[in-house]
Tab-separated table of C-alpha atoms in Angstrom:
chain	number	residue	atom	x	y	z
A	1	MET	CA	-47.678	13.760	8.031
A	2	THR	CA	-49.571	11.277	9.899
A	3	MET	CA	-48.147	7.331	9.480
A	4	THR	CA	-50.153	6.565	5.798
A	5	GLU	CA	-50.334	9.828	4.423
A	6	ARG	CA	-46.940	8.644	1.273
A	7	ASP	CA	-44.741	11.162	0.886
A	8	PRO	CA	-45.246	12.676	-2.294
A	9	LEU	CA	-40.987	12.337	-2.749
A	10	ASP	CA	-41.138	8.565	-2.605
A	11	ASP	CA	-42.354	7.998	-6.106
A	12	PHE	CA	-39.076	10.066	-7.417
A	13	PHE	CA	-37.301	7.955	-4.809
A	14	ASP	CA	-38.957	4.742	-6.018
A	15	ALA	CA	-38.035	5.327	-9.618
A	16	ALA	CA	-35.159	6.358	-8.839
A	17	ARG	CA	-34.107	3.151	-7.770
A	18	ALA	CA	-35.852	0.803	-10.101
A	19	ARG	CA	-33.588	2.887	-12.426
A	20	PRO	CA	-29.788	2.681	-11.040
A	21	PRO	CA	-26.897	4.223	-12.850
A	22	ALA	CA	-25.317	0.591	-14.200
A	23	PRO	CA	-21.333	0.561	-15.124
A	24	ASP	CA	-20.206	-0.149	-17.565
A	25	PRO	CA	-18.293	-3.384	-18.101
A	26	ALA	CA	-15.185	-1.796	-18.776
A	27	LEU	CA	-14.959	-0.087	-15.708
A	28	MET	CA	-15.810	-3.489	-14.034
A	29	ALA	CA	-12.447	-5.071	-15.899
A	30	ARG	CA	-10.834	-2.369	-15.286
A	31	VAL	CA	-11.310	-2.217	-11.964
A	32	LEU	CA	-10.720	-6.466	-11.755
A	33	ALA	CA	-7.370	-6.169	-13.506
A	34	ASP	CA	-6.341	-4.067	-10.531
A	35	ALA	CA	-7.359	-7.166	-8.371
A	36	GLU	CA	-5.943	-8.718	-10.486
A	37	ALA	CA	-2.451	-6.714	-10.351
A	38	GLN	CA	-1.961	-6.255	-6.024
A	39	ALA	CA	-2.963	-9.693	-5.772
A	40	ALA	CA	0.340	-10.144	-7.741
A	41	ALA	CA	1.785	-7.371	-6.687
A	42	ARG	CA	1.312	-9.546	-3.574
A	43	GLU	CA	2.738	-13.076	-4.843
A	44	ALA	CA	5.592	-11.212	-6.085
A	45	PRO	CA	9.010	-12.872	-4.648
A	46	VAL	CA	10.852	-9.822	-2.697
A	47	PRO	CA	14.104	-9.786	-4.367
A	48	VAL	CA	17.468	-10.514	-3.193
A	49	ARG	CA	19.692	-7.542	-2.589
A	50	SER	CA	23.112	-8.604	-3.113
A	51	GLY	CA	26.990	-6.971	-1.796
A	52	GLY	CA	27.255	-5.511	1.343
A	53	PHE	CA	26.441	-6.804	4.398
A	54	ALA	CA	23.712	-8.969	3.067
A	55	GLY	CA	25.898	-11.146	0.530
A	56	ILE	CA	28.923	-11.453	3.924
A	57	LEU	CA	26.263	-12.633	5.600
A	58	ARG	CA	24.334	-15.012	3.308
A	59	GLY	CA	27.738	-15.679	2.735
A	60	ARG	CA	28.425	-17.255	6.542
A	61	GLY	CA	24.251	-18.721	6.217
A	62	GLY	CA	22.295	-16.305	6.455
A	63	TRP	CA	21.002	-15.099	9.839
A	64	PRO	CA	20.043	-18.640	11.550
A	65	ALA	CA	23.837	-18.732	11.773
A	66	LEU	CA	24.223	-14.927	13.432
A	67	ALA	CA	21.654	-15.913	15.691
A	68	GLY	CA	24.148	-18.747	16.470
A	69	PHE	CA	27.029	-17.020	16.708
A	70	ALA	CA	25.161	-14.128	18.769
A	71	THR	CA	24.311	-16.672	21.116
A	72	ALA	CA	26.977	-18.299	21.474
A	73	THR	CA	29.244	-15.327	22.063
A	74	ALA	CA	26.090	-14.111	25.062
A	75	ALA	CA	26.801	-17.350	26.778
A	76	GLY	CA	30.046	-17.198	26.569
A	77	VAL	CA	30.195	-13.294	28.481
A	78	TRP	CA	27.589	-14.400	30.583
A	79	ILE	CA	29.892	-17.680	31.889
A	80	GLY	CA	32.958	-15.745	31.698
A	81	VAL	CA	31.163	-13.248	34.169
A	82	ALA	CA	28.511	-14.334	36.114
A	83	LEU	CA	30.576	-17.545	36.950
A	84	PRO	CA	34.059	-16.084	38.151
A	85	ASP	CA	34.029	-19.866	39.941
A	86	VAL	CA	33.931	-21.602	36.890
A	87	THR	CA	36.129	-20.490	35.166
A	88	GLN	CA	38.842	-19.221	37.283
A	89	PRO	CA	40.797	-22.568	38.117
A	90	PHE	CA	40.866	-22.840	34.161
A	91	LEU	CA	42.793	-19.632	33.996
A	92	GLY	CA	45.089	-21.147	36.978
A	93	GLY	CA	44.117	-19.011	39.751
A	94	ALA	CA	45.742	-15.718	38.383
A	95	ALA	CA	45.195	-13.060	36.139
A	96	TYR	CA	47.453	-13.507	33.260
A	97	ASP	CA	51.026	-11.871	33.215
A	98	VAL	CA	52.360	-10.024	29.771
A	99	ASN	CA	54.554	-13.058	29.576
A	100	ASP	CA	52.278	-15.571	29.268
A	101	LEU	CA	51.451	-13.941	25.700
A	102	LEU	CA	54.360	-13.091	24.452
A	103	PRO	CA	57.492	-15.028	26.345
A	104	GLY	CA	61.423	-13.206	26.057
A	105	TYR	CA	59.235	-9.879	25.448
A	106	GLY	CA	57.276	-8.889	27.754
A	107	THR	CA	60.223	-6.854	29.374
A	108	ASP	CA	60.573	-5.255	25.894
A	109	LEU	CA	57.267	-4.095	25.922
A	110	LEU	CA	56.833	-3.103	29.554
A	111	VAL	CA	60.440	-0.681	28.380
A	112	GLY	CA	59.557	0.843	24.455
A	113	GLY	CA	62.836	-0.873	23.540
B	1	MET	CA	-14.675	-22.266	-4.929
B	2	PRO	CA	-16.477	-21.327	-8.138
B	3	PHE	CA	-17.841	-17.026	-8.192
B	4	ASP	CA	-21.116	-18.841	-8.017
B	5	ALA	CA	-20.978	-19.785	-4.808
B	6	MET	CA	-19.973	-16.668	-3.204
B	7	THR	CA	-23.904	-15.218	-3.158
B	8	ASP	CA	-24.038	-15.865	0.188
B	9	VAL	CA	-20.009	-15.672	1.691
B	10	SER	CA	-20.089	-11.876	3.882
B	11	ASP	CA	-18.346	-9.232	2.285
B	12	GLU	CA	-15.458	-9.200	4.820
B	13	ALA	CA	-14.815	-13.198	4.051
B	14	LEU	CA	-15.020	-13.168	0.931
B	15	LEU	CA	-12.066	-9.142	0.994
B	16	VAL	CA	-10.062	-11.399	3.682
B	17	ALA	CA	-10.202	-14.840	0.834
B	18	TYR	CA	-9.001	-12.336	-1.661
B	19	GLY	CA	-6.174	-10.907	1.049
B	20	ASN	CA	-5.121	-14.311	1.076
B	21	GLY	CA	-4.989	-14.673	-2.896
B	22	ASP	CA	-8.820	-15.501	-3.856
B	23	ARG	CA	-8.499	-14.567	-6.956
B	24	ALA	CA	-12.378	-15.726	-7.276
B	25	ALA	CA	-13.532	-13.177	-4.438
B	26	ALA	CA	-12.048	-10.629	-6.026
B	27	GLN	CA	-15.027	-11.091	-8.269
B	28	ALA	CA	-17.722	-12.195	-6.320
B	29	LEU	CA	-17.123	-8.764	-4.228
B	30	THR	CA	-16.720	-6.411	-7.778
B	31	ALA	CA	-20.191	-7.638	-8.737
B	32	ARG	CA	-21.452	-7.035	-5.634
B	33	LEU	CA	-19.937	-4.116	-4.382
B	34	THR	CA	-18.905	-1.583	-7.841
B	35	PRO	CA	-22.613	-1.182	-9.027
B	36	ARG	CA	-23.723	0.183	-5.755
B	37	ILE	CA	-20.679	2.574	-5.248
B	38	PHE	CA	-21.803	3.802	-9.306
B	39	GLY	CA	-24.631	4.101	-8.562
B	40	TYR	CA	-23.466	6.998	-5.446
B	41	ALA	CA	-21.116	7.788	-7.717
B	42	ALA	CA	-23.024	9.132	-10.246
B	43	ARG	CA	-25.662	10.402	-8.672
B	44	VAL	CA	-24.303	13.085	-6.087
B	45	LEU	CA	-21.057	13.977	-9.272
B	46	SER	CA	-23.755	13.882	-11.710
B	47	ASP	CA	-21.348	12.461	-14.184
B	48	ARG	CA	-20.801	9.062	-15.130
B	49	ALA	CA	-16.592	9.481	-16.027
B	50	GLU	CA	-16.294	11.207	-13.107
B	51	ALA	CA	-17.866	8.963	-11.031
B	52	GLU	CA	-15.787	5.908	-13.045
B	53	ASP	CA	-12.996	7.109	-12.154
B	54	VAL	CA	-14.058	7.692	-8.014
B	55	VAL	CA	-14.766	4.161	-8.263
B	56	GLN	CA	-11.938	2.573	-9.097
B	57	GLU	CA	-9.776	4.115	-7.387
B	58	ALA	CA	-11.640	3.157	-4.254
B	59	MET	CA	-12.725	0.050	-5.363
B	60	LEU	CA	-8.359	-0.165	-5.015
B	61	ARG	CA	-8.361	1.230	-1.693
B	62	LEU	CA	-10.467	-2.240	-1.364
B	63	TRP	CA	-7.490	-3.889	-2.571
B	64	LYS	CA	-5.039	-2.784	-0.962
B	65	ILE	CA	-5.710	-3.122	2.787
B	66	ALA	CA	-7.670	-6.184	2.038
B	67	PRO	CA	-4.378	-8.818	3.324
B	68	GLU	CA	-4.463	-5.862	6.564
B	69	TRP	CA	-8.369	-5.701	7.168
B	70	ARG	CA	-9.299	-6.131	10.557
B	71	GLN	CA	-11.843	-8.582	10.607
B	72	GLY	CA	-15.116	-7.637	12.724
B	73	GLU	CA	-14.085	-3.263	13.567
B	74	ALA	CA	-16.404	-2.440	9.968
B	75	GLN	CA	-19.026	-3.153	7.445
B	76	VAL	CA	-17.024	-3.195	4.298
B	77	SER	CA	-19.616	-1.337	2.436
B	78	THR	CA	-19.268	1.193	4.989
B	79	TRP	CA	-15.408	1.520	5.352
B	80	LEU	CA	-16.559	1.184	0.736
B	81	TYR	CA	-18.897	4.046	0.769
B	82	ARG	CA	-16.807	6.462	3.621
B	83	VAL	CA	-13.821	5.394	0.448
B	84	THR	CA	-16.630	7.433	-1.895
B	85	VAL	CA	-17.928	9.642	-0.028
B	86	ASN	CA	-14.551	11.611	0.899
B	87	LEU	CA	-13.316	10.898	-3.546
B	88	CYS	CA	-16.670	12.438	-4.263
B	89	THR	CA	-16.015	15.718	-1.853
B	90	ASP	CA	-12.627	16.096	-3.108
B	91	ARG	CA	-14.440	15.588	-6.329
B	92	LEU	CA	-16.715	18.145	-6.210
B	93	ARG	CA	-14.376	20.768	-4.115
B	94	LYS	CA	-11.793	20.768	-6.801
B	95	TYR	CA	-13.448	20.292	-10.187
B	96	GLY	CA	-17.552	20.421	-8.840
B	97	ARG	CA	-19.437	24.264	-9.086
B	98	SER	CA	-20.378	23.743	-5.478
B	99	VAL	CA	-17.233	25.250	-4.087
B	100	ASP	CA	-19.229	26.099	-0.495
B	101	ILE	CA	-20.031	22.153	0.552
B	102	ASP	CA	-22.539	22.777	2.807
B	103	ALA	CA	-24.004	26.309	1.077
B	104	VAL	CA	-27.852	26.432	1.371
B	105	ALA	CA	-29.672	25.558	-1.982
B	106	GLU	CA	-30.242	27.534	-3.792
B	107	PRO	CA	-33.417	25.248	-5.944
B	108	GLU	CA	-34.355	28.481	-8.517
B	109	ASP	CA	-31.281	27.641	-10.030
B	110	GLY	CA	-33.234	23.775	-11.196
B	111	ARG	CA	-36.455	23.897	-12.621
B	112	GLU	CA	-35.880	24.426	-16.119
B	113	SER	CA	-34.680	21.555	-15.776
B	114	VAL	CA	-36.747	19.339	-13.278
B	115	GLU	CA	-39.730	20.389	-15.279
B	116	ALA	CA	-38.725	19.992	-18.768
B	117	ALA	CA	-38.082	16.349	-17.277
B	118	LEU	CA	-41.490	16.177	-15.170
B	119	ILE	CA	-43.322	16.984	-18.961
B	120	ALA	CA	-41.748	13.977	-20.031
B	121	GLY	CA	-42.597	11.592	-17.289
B	122	ASP	CA	-39.391	10.908	-16.565
B	123	ARG	CA	-39.432	11.293	-12.765
B	124	ALA	CA	-35.730	9.744	-11.868
B	125	ALA	CA	-34.661	12.640	-14.806
B	126	ALA	CA	-36.659	15.213	-12.429
B	127	LEU	CA	-34.452	13.486	-8.916
B	128	GLN	CA	-31.655	13.962	-10.251
B	129	SER	CA	-32.217	17.138	-11.727
B	130	ALA	CA	-33.211	18.229	-8.225
B	131	LEU	CA	-30.465	16.799	-6.607
B	132	ASP	CA	-28.036	18.449	-8.519
B	133	THR	CA	-28.986	21.874	-6.887
B	134	LEU	CA	-28.859	20.388	-3.281
B	135	PRO	CA	-25.652	21.662	-1.523
B	136	VAL	CA	-22.755	18.529	-1.852
B	137	ARG	CA	-23.516	17.534	1.959
B	138	GLN	CA	-26.799	17.262	1.549
B	139	ARG	CA	-27.103	15.611	-1.339
B	140	GLN	CA	-24.839	12.753	-0.352
B	141	ALA	CA	-26.272	12.171	2.670
B	142	VAL	CA	-30.172	12.049	0.628
B	143	VAL	CA	-28.583	9.321	-1.406
B	144	LEU	CA	-27.530	7.375	1.164
B	145	ARG	CA	-30.334	7.452	2.643
B	146	HIS	CA	-33.644	7.599	0.831
B	147	ILE	CA	-32.274	5.903	-2.390
B	148	ASP	CA	-28.830	3.725	-1.573
B	149	GLY	CA	-30.624	2.451	1.664
B	150	LEU	CA	-28.570	2.583	4.750
B	151	SER	CA	-29.294	3.138	7.864
B	152	ASN	CA	-28.501	6.435	9.800
B	153	PRO	CA	-25.255	5.487	11.443
B	154	ASP	CA	-23.924	3.681	8.384
B	155	ILE	CA	-24.385	7.172	6.943
B	156	ALA	CA	-23.081	9.308	9.723
B	157	ARG	CA	-20.442	6.364	9.816
B	158	ALA	CA	-19.808	6.877	5.732
B	159	MET	CA	-19.762	10.635	6.280
B	160	ASP	CA	-17.828	10.953	9.188
B	161	ILE	CA	-20.046	13.058	11.265
B	162	GLY	CA	-22.954	13.120	13.797
B	163	VAL	CA	-26.264	11.200	13.408
B	164	GLU	CA	-27.798	14.101	14.616
B	165	ALA	CA	-26.063	15.494	10.964
B	166	VAL	CA	-27.665	12.965	9.190
B	167	GLU	CA	-31.032	13.785	9.834
B	168	SER	CA	-29.989	17.747	9.615
B	169	LEU	CA	-28.758	17.056	6.246
B	170	THR	CA	-31.149	14.310	4.690
B	171	ALA	CA	-34.714	16.676	6.138
B	172	ARG	CA	-33.333	20.272	4.501
B	173	GLY	CA	-32.771	17.915	1.714
B	174	LYS	CA	-35.646	16.645	1.248
B	175	ARG	CA	-37.258	20.254	2.810
B	176	ALA	CA	-35.523	21.455	-0.508
B	177	LEU	CA	-36.478	18.795	-3.066
B	178	ARG	CA	-40.017	18.617	-1.789
B	179	GLY	CA	-40.578	22.248	-3.045
B	180	LEU	CA	-38.632	21.691	-5.942
B	181	LEU	CA	-40.650	18.689	-7.394
B	182	ALA	CA	-43.931	18.373	-5.354
B	183	GLY	CA	-45.015	22.096	-6.508
B	184	ARG	CA	-44.625	21.098	-9.500
B	185	ARG	CA	-45.920	17.389	-10.042
B	186	GLU	CA	-49.045	19.072	-8.571
B	187	GLU	CA	-48.357	22.038	-11.165
B	188	LEU	CA	-48.496	18.486	-14.047
B	189	GLY	CA	-51.480	16.808	-12.898
B	190	TYR	CA	-48.787	14.297	-10.653
B	191	ASP	CA	-51.078	14.097	-7.666
B	192	ASP	CA	-53.855	11.349	-9.313
B	193	ASP	CA	-50.949	8.327	-9.971
């Protein structure tokens, strides 16, 4: 076949392109309804769970409050572990004894009576 | 943005806009893409009701992926054709007569309907009858290339095969179609027009 020779199939392809199967309006409407439903589902608010840990957390200010609590805890641990020279003077330079916490009961606790 | 003003907006921009909640973008995409993949599905499946089911499912998958669409990675139309091709293949495997989708064509099956359409002067119907006799993969490749006008690389992406495989499928498909149509054209005096 030369470049100028026309493929006999082209007449059939031309005829097919000239008469494309057209979708019914009902199909177009169903497709659009699906699009609307998907968009609406994405925009719907996420339901808030109640009770359990979520309820306790919400009563204390939610996740921001928990984040502040965690930060303060981590900072306290870090100060105590990494900077003993800073914390030691506040402890009187000595470790706590049972009597410091429960005066008068230290001996009882130690002997089990 | 009004629907009429979106004719110059790319498919991808419309899809991203829809993913961000723009309902008019969905209207524009529906009007633009649904007829294209319906035409493909109707020709490959040769059944309007089946084609409608496939198209609605393919478009639903497009709506679902819109919020996560990664711009610049793929053409929306090629992605949609790929989904449609796979859905059509699944349908034909499940319900169609072509159990082996790569089976050798049996041109004799369609001769009577092809001839009837040619006698009626209906070339589109004759082509459809001939397409129906092709193995599914050949039919899909021929429709995508010669009716829907996709490039071979786009067909390769849509069918998840190599470009050489596309060329082989379209060549074999066209050879089979010529066997069904060209010979009948001569017998029926179609060479004069």
